[in-house]
CSV table of C-alpha atoms and ligand atoms in Angstrom, one decimal:
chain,number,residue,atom,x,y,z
A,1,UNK,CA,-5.7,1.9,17.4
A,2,UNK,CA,-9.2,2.4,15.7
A,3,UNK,CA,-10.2,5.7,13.4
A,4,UNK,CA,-13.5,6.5,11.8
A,5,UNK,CA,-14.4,8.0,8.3
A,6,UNK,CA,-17.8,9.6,7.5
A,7,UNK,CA,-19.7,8.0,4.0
A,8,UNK,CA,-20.1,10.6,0.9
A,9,UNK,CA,-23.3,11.7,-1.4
A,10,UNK,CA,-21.9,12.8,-4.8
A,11,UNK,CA,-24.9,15.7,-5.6
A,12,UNK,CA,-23.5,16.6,-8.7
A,13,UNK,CA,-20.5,15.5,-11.3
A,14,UNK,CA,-19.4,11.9,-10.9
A,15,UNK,CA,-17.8,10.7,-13.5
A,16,UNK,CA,-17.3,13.8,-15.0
A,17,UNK,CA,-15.1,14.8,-12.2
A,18,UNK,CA,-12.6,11.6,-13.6
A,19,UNK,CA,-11.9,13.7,-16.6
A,20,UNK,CA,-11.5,16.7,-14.2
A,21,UNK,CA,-15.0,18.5,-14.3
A,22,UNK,CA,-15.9,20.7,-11.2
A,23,UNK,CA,-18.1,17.8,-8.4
A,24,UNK,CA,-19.9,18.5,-5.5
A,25,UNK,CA,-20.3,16.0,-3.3
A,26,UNK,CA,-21.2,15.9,1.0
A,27,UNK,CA,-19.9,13.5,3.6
A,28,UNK,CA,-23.1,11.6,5.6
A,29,UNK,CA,-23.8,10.6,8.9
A,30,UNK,CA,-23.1,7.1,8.4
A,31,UNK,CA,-19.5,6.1,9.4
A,32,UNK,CA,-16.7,3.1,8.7
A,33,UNK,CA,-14.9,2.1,11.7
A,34,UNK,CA,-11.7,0.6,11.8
A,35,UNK,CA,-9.6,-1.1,14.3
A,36,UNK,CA,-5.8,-2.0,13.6
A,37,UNK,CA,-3.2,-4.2,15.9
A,38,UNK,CA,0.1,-4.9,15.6
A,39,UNK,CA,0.2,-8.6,14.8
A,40,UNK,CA,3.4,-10.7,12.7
A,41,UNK,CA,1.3,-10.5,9.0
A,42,UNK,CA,-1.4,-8.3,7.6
A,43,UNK,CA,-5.1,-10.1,7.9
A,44,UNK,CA,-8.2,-8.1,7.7
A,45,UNK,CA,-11.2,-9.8,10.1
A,46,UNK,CA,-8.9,-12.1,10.8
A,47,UNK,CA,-8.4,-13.5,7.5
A,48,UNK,CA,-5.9,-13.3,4.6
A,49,UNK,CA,-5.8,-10.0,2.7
A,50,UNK,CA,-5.8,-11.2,-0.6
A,51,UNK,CA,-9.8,-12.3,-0.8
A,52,UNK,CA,-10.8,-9.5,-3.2
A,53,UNK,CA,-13.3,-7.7,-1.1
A,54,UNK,CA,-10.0,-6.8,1.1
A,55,UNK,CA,-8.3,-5.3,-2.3
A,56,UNK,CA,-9.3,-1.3,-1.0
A,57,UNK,CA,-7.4,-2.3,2.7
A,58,UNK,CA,-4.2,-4.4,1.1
A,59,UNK,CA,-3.4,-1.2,-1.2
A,60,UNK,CA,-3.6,0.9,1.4
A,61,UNK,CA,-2.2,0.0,4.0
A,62,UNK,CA,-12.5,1.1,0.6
A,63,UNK,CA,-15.3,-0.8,-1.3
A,64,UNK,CA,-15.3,2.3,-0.3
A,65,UNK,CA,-13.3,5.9,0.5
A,66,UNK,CA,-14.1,5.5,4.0
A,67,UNK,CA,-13.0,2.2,4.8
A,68,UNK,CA,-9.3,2.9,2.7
A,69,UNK,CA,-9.5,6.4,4.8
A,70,UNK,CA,-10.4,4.8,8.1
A,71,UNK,CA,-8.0,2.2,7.6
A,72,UNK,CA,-4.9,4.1,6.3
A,73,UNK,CA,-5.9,6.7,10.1
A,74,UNK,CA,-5.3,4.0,12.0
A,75,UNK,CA,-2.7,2.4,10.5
A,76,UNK,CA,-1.2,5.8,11.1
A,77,UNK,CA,-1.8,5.8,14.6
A,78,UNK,CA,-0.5,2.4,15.0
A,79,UNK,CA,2.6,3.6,13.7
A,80,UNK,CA,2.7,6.6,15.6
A,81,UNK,CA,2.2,8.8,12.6
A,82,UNK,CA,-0.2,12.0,13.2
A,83,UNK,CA,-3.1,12.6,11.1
A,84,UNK,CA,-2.5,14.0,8.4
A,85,UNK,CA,-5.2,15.0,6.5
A,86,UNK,CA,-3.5,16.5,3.1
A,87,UNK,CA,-1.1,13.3,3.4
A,88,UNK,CA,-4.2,10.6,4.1
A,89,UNK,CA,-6.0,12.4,1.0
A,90,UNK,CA,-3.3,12.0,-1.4
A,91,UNK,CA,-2.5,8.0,-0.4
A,92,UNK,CA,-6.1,7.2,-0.6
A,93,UNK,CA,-6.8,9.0,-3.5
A,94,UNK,CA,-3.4,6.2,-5.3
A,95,UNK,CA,-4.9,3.5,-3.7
A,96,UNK,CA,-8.5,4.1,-5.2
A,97,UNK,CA,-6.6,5.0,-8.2
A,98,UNK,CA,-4.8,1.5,-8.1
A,99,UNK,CA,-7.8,-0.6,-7.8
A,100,UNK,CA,-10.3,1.0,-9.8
A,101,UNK,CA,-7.7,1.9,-12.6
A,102,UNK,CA,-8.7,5.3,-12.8
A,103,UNK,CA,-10.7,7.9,-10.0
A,104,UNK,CA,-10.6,11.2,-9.0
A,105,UNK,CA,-9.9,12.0,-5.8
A,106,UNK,CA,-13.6,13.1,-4.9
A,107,UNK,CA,-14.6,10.5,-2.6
A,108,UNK,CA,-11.2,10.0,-0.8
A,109,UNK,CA,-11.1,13.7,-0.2
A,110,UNK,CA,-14.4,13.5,1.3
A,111,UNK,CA,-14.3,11.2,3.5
A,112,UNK,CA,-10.9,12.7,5.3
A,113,UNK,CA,-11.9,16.3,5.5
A,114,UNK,CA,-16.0,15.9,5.9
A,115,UNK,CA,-18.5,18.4,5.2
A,116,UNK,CA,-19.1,19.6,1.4
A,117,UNK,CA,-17.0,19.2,-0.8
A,118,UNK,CA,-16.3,21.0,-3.7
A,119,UNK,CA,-13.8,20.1,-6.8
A,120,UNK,CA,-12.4,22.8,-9.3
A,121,UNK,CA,-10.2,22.9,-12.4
A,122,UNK,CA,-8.6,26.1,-10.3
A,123,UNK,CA,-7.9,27.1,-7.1
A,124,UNK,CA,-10.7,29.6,-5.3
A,125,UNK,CA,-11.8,30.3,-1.9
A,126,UNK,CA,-11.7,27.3,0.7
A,127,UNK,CA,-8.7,25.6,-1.2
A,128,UNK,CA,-8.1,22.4,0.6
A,129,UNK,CA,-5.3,20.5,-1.1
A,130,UNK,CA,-4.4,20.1,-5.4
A,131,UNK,CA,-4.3,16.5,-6.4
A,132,UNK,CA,-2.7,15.5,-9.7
A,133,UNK,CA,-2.2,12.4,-11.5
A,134,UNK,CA,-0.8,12.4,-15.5
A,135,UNK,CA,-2.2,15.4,-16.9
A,136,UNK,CA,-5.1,16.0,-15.1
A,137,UNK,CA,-4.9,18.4,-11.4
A,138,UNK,CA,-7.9,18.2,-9.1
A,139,UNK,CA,-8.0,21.0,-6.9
A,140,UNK,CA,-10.7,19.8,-3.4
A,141,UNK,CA,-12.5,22.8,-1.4
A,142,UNK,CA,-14.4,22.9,1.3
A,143,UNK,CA,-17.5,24.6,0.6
A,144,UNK,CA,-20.6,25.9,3.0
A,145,UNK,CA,-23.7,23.9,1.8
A,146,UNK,CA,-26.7,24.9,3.4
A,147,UNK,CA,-28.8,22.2,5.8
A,148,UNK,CA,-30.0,19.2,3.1
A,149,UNK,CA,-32.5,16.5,4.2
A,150,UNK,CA,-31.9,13.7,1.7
A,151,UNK,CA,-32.8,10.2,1.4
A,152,UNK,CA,-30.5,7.5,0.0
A,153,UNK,CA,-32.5,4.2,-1.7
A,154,UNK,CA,-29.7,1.3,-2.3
A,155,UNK,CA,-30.6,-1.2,-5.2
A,156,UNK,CA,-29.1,-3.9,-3.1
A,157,UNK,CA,-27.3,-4.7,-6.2
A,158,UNK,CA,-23.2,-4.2,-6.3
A,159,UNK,CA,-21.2,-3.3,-8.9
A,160,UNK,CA,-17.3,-2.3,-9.6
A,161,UNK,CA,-16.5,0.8,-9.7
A,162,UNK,CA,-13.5,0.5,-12.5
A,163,UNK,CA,-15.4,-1.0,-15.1
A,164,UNK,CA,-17.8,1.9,-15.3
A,165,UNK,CA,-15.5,4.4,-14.9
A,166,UNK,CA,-13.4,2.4,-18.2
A,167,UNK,CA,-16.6,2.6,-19.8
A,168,UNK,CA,-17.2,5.8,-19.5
A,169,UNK,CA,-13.9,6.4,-21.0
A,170,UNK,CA,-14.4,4.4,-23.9
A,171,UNK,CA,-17.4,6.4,-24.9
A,172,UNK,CA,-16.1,9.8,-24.4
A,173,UNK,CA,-12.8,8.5,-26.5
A,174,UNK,CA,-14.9,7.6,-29.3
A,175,UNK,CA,-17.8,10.0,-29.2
A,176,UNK,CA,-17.7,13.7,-29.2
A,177,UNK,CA,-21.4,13.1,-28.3
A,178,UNK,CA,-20.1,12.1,-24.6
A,179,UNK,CA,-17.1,13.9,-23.7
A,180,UNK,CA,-19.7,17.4,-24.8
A,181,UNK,CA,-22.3,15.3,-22.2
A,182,UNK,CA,-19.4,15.1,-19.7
A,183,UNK,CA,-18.8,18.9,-20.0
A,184,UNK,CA,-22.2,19.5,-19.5
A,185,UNK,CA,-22.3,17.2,-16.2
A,186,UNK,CA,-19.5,20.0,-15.4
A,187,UNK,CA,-21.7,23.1,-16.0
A,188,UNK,CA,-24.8,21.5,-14.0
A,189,UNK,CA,-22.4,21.4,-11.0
A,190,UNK,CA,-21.6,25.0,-10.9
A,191,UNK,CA,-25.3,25.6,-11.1
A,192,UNK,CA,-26.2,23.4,-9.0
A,193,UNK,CA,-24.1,24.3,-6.5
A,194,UNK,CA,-25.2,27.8,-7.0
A,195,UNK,CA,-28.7,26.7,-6.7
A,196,UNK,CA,-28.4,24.9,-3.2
A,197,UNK,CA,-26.6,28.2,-1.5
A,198,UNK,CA,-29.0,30.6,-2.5
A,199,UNK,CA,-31.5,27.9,-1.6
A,200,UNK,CA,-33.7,27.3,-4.4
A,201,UNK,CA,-34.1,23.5,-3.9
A,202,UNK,CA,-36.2,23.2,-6.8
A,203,UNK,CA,-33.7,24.4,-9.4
A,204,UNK,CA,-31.2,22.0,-7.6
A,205,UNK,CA,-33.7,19.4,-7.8
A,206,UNK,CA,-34.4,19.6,-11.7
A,207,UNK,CA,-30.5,19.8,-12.0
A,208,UNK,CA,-30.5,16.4,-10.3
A,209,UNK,CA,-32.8,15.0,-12.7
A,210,UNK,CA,-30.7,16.8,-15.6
A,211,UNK,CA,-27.7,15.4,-14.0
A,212,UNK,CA,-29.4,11.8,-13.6
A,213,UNK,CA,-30.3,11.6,-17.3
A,214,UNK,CA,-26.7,12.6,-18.9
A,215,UNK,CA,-25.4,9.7,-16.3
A,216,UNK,CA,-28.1,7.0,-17.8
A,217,UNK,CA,-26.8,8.3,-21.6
A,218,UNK,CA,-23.1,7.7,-20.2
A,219,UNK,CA,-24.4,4.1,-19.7
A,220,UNK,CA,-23.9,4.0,-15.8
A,221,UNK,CA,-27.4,3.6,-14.8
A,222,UNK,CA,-29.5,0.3,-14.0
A,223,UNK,CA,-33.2,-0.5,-14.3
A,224,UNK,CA,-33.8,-0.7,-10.3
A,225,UNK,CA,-32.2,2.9,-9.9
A,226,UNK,CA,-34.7,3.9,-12.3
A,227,UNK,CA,-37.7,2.3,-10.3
A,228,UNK,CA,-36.3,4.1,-7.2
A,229,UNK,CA,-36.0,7.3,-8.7
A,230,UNK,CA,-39.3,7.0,-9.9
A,231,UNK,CA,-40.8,5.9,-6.8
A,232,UNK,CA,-38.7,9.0,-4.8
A,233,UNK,CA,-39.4,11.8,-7.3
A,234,UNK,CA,-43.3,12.8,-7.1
A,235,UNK,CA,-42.6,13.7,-3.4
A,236,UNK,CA,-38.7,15.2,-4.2
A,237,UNK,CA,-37.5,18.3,-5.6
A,238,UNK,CA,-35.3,15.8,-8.1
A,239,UNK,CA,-33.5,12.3,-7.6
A,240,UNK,CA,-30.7,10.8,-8.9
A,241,UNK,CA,-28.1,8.0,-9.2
A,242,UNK,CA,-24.9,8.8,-6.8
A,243,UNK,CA,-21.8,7.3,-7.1
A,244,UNK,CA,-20.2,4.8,-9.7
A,245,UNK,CA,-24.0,3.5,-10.8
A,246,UNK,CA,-24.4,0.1,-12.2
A,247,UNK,CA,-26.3,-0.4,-8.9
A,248,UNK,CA,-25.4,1.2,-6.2
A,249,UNK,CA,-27.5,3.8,-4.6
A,250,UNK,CA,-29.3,7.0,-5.9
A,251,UNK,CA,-30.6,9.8,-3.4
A,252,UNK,CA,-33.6,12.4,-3.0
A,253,UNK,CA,-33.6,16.3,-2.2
A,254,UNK,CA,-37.0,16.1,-0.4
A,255,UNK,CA,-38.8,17.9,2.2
A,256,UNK,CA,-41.3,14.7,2.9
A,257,UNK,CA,-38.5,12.6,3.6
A,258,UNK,CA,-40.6,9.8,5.1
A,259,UNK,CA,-43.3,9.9,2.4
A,260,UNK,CA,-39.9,9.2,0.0
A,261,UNK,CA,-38.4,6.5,2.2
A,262,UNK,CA,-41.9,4.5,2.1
A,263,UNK,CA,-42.2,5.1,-1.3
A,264,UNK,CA,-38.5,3.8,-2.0
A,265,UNK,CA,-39.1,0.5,0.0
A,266,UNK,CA,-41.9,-0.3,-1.6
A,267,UNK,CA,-40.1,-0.3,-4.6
A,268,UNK,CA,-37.7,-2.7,-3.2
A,269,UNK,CA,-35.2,-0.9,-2.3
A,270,UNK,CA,-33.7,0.1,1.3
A,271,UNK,CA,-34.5,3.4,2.0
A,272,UNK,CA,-31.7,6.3,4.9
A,273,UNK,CA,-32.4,9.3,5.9
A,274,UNK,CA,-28.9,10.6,6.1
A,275,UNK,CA,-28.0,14.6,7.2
A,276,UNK,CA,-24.8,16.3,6.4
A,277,UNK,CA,-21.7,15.1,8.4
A,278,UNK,CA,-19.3,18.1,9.2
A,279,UNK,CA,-16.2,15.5,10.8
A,280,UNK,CA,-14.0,14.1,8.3
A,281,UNK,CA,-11.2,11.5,9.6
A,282,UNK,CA,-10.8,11.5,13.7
A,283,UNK,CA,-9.0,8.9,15.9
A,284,UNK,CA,-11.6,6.9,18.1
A,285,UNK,CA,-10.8,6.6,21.8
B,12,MEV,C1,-17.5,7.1,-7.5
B,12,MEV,O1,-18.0,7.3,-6.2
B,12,MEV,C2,-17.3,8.4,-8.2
B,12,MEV,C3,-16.8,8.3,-9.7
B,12,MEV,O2,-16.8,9.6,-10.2
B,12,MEV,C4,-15.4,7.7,-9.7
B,12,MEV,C5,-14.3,8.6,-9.1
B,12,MEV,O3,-14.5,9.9,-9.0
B,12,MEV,O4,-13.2,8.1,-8.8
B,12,MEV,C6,-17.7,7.4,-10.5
């Protein structure tokens, strides 16, 4: 049995959205397969499921959302379970929650239902599901964005997700400082999203930026994400770090998307042209 998950862009909020700030974030055209068989013991690639990089698959039963989303479809299927989309959300959302040590349900939610994505302190139009976890409730939407052309530069360079989001923590504990930087991460979304339906792809863009900078003073970002954001901004309506940071990848709201891809690889970085992805979770053939 094999299922497929589409790849996310958080545009606006992560880490904020941990303490339960409105995120908006888009699945991509760049999907994880995976394939399951009955066999006598759990192995992933044919090996034993405890080698760390397997820790997202072993829970679940992924590095990233779409691998834990992918994988926990087609265990499903194996089992003879339907997809479930509200029920696949919720499980990936305790698995990511079990290895990083703390998440929002952002990116799991994303890669099950596709399209954009939209997360809410309250419930409004294009509810999808309400996820809680101690005292915090996320409630996911699905939410029209218009057509974006955007260009992903990866540093190359990994890095954990659950440290960063603990450090994050630790500041905002300590510093009012950073839990008022968190809020505003939460305000720039709302605009921002704002800004993208109505079009204006240069407000979006400097609320990028904005976004990018708070996310640097949160201590998330890395000196190569700077050089490609540099390198992708004089030909972008704005640029920033998406994801956990620490590495990782940043993006570019750009209408000279090739002009930004060179301009990213010769910074050293490898450069996608990605589109919006409408299909979340499906069964493969
Ligand atoms: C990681 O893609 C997004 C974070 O906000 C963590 C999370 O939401 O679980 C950094």
């Amino acid at each position: 049995m094999a299922a497929s998950a589409p790849g996310k862009l958080i545009l606006f909020g992560e880490h904020a959205v941990v303490f339960g700030e409105p995120a908006l974030s888009t699945a991509i055209n760049l999907r994880t397969e995976v394939f399951a068989r009955p066999h006598t013991e759990w192995r992933a690639d044919g090996g034993s499921f405890d080698e760390p990089r397997y820790r997202y698959v072993k829970e679940g039963l992924g590095s990233s959302a779409a691998v834990t989303v992918a994988a926990l479809g087609a265990v499903a299927e194996l089992e003879g379970r339907d997809l479930n989309p509200p029920v696949i959300a919720r499980q990936a959302f305790e698995v990511e929650h079990e290895v990083q040590g703390r998440a929002s349900p952002i990116d799991t939610t994303t890669a099950t239902a596709g399209g954009g994505i939209l997360v809410r302190k309250e419930a409004a139009n294009g509810l999808l599901w309400t996820i809680g976890r101690d005292t915090r409730r996320w409630f996911l939407h699905e939410c029209a964005l218009p057509p974006l052309t955007l260009v992903v530069g990866n540093t190359g360079i990994g890095a954990a997700t659950g440290p960063l989001v603990a450090g994050v923590k630790e500041r905002v504990d300590r510093s009012p400082e950073a839990a008022e930087q968190v809020r505003e991460i939460g305000r720039l979304t709302l605009d921002g999203l704002a800004a993208l339906q109505r079009k204006d792809l240069e407000e979006a863009g400097r609320l990028m930026d904005r976004n990018h900078a708070i996310l640097n003073e949160l201590g998330v970002g890395h000196p190569m994400l700077e050089k490609l954001v540099a390198a992708a901004r004089p030909h972008s309506f704005g640029a920033k770090l998406t994801g956990a940071g620490g590495g990782g990848s940043m993006f570019a709201l750009t209408d000279r998307p090739e002009k930004v891809a060179r301009s990213i690889r010769e910074a050293g970085g490898k450069a996608f042209l990605v589109t919006s992805e409408a299909q979340g979770l499906r069964r493969l053939p």
